[in-house]
mmCIF file of C-alpha atoms in Angstrom:
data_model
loop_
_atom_site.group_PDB
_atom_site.id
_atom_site.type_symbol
_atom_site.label_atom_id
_atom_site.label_comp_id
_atom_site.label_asym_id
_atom_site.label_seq_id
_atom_site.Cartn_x
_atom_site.Cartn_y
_atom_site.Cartn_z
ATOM 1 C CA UNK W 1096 56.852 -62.310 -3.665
ATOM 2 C CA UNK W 1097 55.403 -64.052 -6.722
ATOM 3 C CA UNK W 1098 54.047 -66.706 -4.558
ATOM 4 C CA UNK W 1099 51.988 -66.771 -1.784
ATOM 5 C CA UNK W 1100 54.294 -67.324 1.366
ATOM 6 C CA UNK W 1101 52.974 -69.721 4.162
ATOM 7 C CA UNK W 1102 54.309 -68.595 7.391
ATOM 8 C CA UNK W 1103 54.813 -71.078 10.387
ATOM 9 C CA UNK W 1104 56.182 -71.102 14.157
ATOM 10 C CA UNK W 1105 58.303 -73.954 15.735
ATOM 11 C CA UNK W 1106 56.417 -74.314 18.499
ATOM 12 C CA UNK W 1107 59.454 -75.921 21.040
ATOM 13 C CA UNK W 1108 56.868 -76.958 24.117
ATOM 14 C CA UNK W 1109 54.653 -78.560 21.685
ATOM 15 C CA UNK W 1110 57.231 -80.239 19.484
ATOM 16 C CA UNK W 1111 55.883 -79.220 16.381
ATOM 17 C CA UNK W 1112 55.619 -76.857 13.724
ATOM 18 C CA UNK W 1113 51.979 -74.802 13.725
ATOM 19 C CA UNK W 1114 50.852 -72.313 11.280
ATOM 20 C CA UNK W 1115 51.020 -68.941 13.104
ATOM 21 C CA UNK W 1116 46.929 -68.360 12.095
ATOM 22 C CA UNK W 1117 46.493 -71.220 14.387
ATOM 23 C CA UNK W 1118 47.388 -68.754 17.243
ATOM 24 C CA UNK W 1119 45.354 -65.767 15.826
ATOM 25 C CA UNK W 1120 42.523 -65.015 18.555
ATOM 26 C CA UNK W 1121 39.877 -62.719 18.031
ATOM 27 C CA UNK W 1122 38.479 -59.870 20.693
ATOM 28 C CA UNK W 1123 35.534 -57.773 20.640
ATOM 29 C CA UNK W 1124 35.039 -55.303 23.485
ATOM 30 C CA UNK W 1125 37.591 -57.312 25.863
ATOM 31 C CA UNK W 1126 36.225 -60.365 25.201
ATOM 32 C CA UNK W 1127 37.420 -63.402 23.379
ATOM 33 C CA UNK W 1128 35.510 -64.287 20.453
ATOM 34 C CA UNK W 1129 34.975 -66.890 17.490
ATOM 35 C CA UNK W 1130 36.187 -65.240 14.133
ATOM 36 C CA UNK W 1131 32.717 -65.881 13.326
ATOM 37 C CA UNK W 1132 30.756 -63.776 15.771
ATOM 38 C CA UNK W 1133 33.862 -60.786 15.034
ATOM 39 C CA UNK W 1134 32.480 -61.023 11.561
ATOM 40 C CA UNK W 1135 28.622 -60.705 13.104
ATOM 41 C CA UNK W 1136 29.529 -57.774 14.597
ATOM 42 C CA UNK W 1137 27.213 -54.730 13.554
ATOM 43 C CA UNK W 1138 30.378 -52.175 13.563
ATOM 44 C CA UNK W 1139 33.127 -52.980 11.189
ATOM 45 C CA UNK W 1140 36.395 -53.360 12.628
ATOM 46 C CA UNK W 1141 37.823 -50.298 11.582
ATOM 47 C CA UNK W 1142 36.092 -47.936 13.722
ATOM 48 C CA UNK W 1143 37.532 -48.800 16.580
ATOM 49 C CA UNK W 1144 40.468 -46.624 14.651
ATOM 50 C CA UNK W 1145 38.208 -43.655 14.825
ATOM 51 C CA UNK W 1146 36.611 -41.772 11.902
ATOM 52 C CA UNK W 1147 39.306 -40.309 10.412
ATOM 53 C CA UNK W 1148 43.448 -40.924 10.369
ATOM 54 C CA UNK W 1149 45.854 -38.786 9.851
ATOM 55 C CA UNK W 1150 48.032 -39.397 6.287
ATOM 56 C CA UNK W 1151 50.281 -37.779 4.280
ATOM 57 C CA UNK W 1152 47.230 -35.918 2.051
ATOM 58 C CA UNK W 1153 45.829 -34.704 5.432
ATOM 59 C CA UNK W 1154 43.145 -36.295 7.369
ATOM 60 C CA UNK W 1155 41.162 -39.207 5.585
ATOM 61 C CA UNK W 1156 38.417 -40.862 6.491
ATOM 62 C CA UNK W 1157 39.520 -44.389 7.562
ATOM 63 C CA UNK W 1158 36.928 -46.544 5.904
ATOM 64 C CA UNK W 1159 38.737 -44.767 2.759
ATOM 65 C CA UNK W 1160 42.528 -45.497 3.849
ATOM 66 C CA UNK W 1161 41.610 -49.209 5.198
ATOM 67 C CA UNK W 1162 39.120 -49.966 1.772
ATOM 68 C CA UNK W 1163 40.055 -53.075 0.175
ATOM 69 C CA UNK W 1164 42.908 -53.858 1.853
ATOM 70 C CA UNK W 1165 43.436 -57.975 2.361
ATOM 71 C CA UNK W 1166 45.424 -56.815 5.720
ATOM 72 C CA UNK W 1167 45.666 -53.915 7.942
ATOM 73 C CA UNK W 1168 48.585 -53.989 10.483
ATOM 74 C CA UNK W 1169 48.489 -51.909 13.242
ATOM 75 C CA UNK W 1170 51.966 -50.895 15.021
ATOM 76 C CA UNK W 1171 51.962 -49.207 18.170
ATOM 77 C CA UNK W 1172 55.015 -47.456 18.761
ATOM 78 C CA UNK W 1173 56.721 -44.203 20.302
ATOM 79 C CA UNK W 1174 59.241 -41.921 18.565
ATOM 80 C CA UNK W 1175 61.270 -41.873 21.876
ATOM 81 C CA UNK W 1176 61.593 -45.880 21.574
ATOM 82 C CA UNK W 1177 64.806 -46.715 19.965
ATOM 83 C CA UNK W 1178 63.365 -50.594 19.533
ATOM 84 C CA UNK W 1179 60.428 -49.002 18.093
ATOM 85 C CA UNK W 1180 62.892 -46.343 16.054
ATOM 86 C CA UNK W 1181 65.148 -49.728 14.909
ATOM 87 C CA UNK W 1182 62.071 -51.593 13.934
ATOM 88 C CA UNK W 1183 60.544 -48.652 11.571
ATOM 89 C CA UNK W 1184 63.139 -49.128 8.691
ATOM 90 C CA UNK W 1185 62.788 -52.635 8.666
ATOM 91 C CA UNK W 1186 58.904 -52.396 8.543
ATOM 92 C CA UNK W 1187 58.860 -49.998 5.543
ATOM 93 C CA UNK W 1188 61.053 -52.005 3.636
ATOM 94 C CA UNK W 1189 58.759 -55.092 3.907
ATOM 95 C CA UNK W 1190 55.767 -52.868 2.900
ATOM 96 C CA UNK W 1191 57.332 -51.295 0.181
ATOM 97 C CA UNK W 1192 57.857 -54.523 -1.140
ATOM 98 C CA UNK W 1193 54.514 -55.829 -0.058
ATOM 99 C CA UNK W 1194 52.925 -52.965 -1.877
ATOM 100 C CA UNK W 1195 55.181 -53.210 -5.455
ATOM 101 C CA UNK W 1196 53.285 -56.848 -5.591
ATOM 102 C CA UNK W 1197 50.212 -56.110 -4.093
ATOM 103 C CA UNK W 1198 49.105 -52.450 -3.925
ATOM 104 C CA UNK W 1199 45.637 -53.454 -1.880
ATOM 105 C CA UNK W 1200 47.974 -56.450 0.231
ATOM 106 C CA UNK W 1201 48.455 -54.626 3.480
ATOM 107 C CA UNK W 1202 48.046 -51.226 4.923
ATOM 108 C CA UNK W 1203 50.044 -50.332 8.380
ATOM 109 C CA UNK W 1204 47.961 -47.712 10.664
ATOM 110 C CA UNK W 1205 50.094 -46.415 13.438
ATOM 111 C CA UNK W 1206 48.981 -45.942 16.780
ATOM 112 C CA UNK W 1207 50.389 -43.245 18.865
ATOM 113 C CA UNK W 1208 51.951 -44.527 22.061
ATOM 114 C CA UNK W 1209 53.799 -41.244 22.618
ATOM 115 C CA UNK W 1210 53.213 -39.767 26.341
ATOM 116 C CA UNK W 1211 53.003 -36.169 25.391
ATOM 117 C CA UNK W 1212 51.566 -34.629 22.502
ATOM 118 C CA UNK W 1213 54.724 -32.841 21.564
ATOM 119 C CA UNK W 1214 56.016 -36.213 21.085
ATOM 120 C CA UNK W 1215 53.786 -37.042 18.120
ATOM 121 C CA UNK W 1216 55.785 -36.442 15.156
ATOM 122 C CA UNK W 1217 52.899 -36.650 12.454
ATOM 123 C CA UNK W 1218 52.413 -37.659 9.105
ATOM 124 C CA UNK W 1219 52.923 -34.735 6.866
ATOM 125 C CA UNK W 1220 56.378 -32.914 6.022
ATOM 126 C CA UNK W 1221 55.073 -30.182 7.664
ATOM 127 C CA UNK W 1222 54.183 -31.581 11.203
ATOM 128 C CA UNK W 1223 57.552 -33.002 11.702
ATOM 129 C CA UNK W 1224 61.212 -32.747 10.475
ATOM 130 C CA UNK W 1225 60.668 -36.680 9.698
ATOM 131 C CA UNK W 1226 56.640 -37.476 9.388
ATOM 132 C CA UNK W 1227 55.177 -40.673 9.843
ATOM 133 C CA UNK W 1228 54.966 -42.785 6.942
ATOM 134 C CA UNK W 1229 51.899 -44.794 7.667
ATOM 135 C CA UNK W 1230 48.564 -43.570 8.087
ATOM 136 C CA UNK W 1231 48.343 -42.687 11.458
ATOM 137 C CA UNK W 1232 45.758 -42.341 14.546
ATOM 138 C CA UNK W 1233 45.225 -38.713 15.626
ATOM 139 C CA UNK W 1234 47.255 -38.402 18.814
ATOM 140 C CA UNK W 1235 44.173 -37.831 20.638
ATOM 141 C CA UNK W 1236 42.501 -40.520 20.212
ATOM 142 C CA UNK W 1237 45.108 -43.009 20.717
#
């Protein structure tokens, strides 16, 4: 991680190697935009996560959890997926390392894709017997 890593896709129908940002496309309400106009945009981003997200220190307002960040993934995911279950360790791994060399590098917000509500498992030790460790989306929103 002491270098910056440049990420790429073999492209096999187009016979070539492309850098993955080339495939990045930009929405705003639906629609497919320029990066430019997304930047134009009078609301930033980030509310469309809602005002606040759930974290470990309780709820926090998510201009304050997403602040300076370079990145902010989202991951939508269900605790009763077992892909999404496999795929969790794996993820915190790569931003625990992400983090030890950049703290402001990437924040992950999770978004709730649980059915029911008593599927949510949280972020806190108290909401669940094993809280979520990202910031999180109130279930109720998501």
């Amino acid at each position: 991680f002491g270098s910056r890593l440049n990420f790429t896709a073999c492209l096999p129908s187009a016979r070539k190697t492309r850098s993955i940002m080339d495939e990045v496309r930009y929405f705003l309400n639906g629609q497919q935009v320029s990066e430019s106009v997304l930047k134009m945009s009078a609301e930033p981003w980030f509310k469309m996560l809602g005002d606040t997200l759930l974290t470990a220190e309780g709820p926090t307002p998510t201009e304050e959890v997403v602040r300076g960040k370079t990145k902010v993934a989202l991951l939508f995911a269900d605790v009763n997926c077992r892909y999404c279950e496999a795929f969790e360790p794996v993820l915190q791994d790569i931003i625990q390392k992400v983090k030890a060399a950049d703290l402001l590098d990437t924040e992950v917000v999770y978004i709730p894709a649980e059915v029911q509500a008593e599927s949510f498992r949280g972020v806190t030790k108290e909401d669940a017997k094993r809280p979520q460790p990202f910031a999180s989306m109130p279930w109720e929103i998501s």
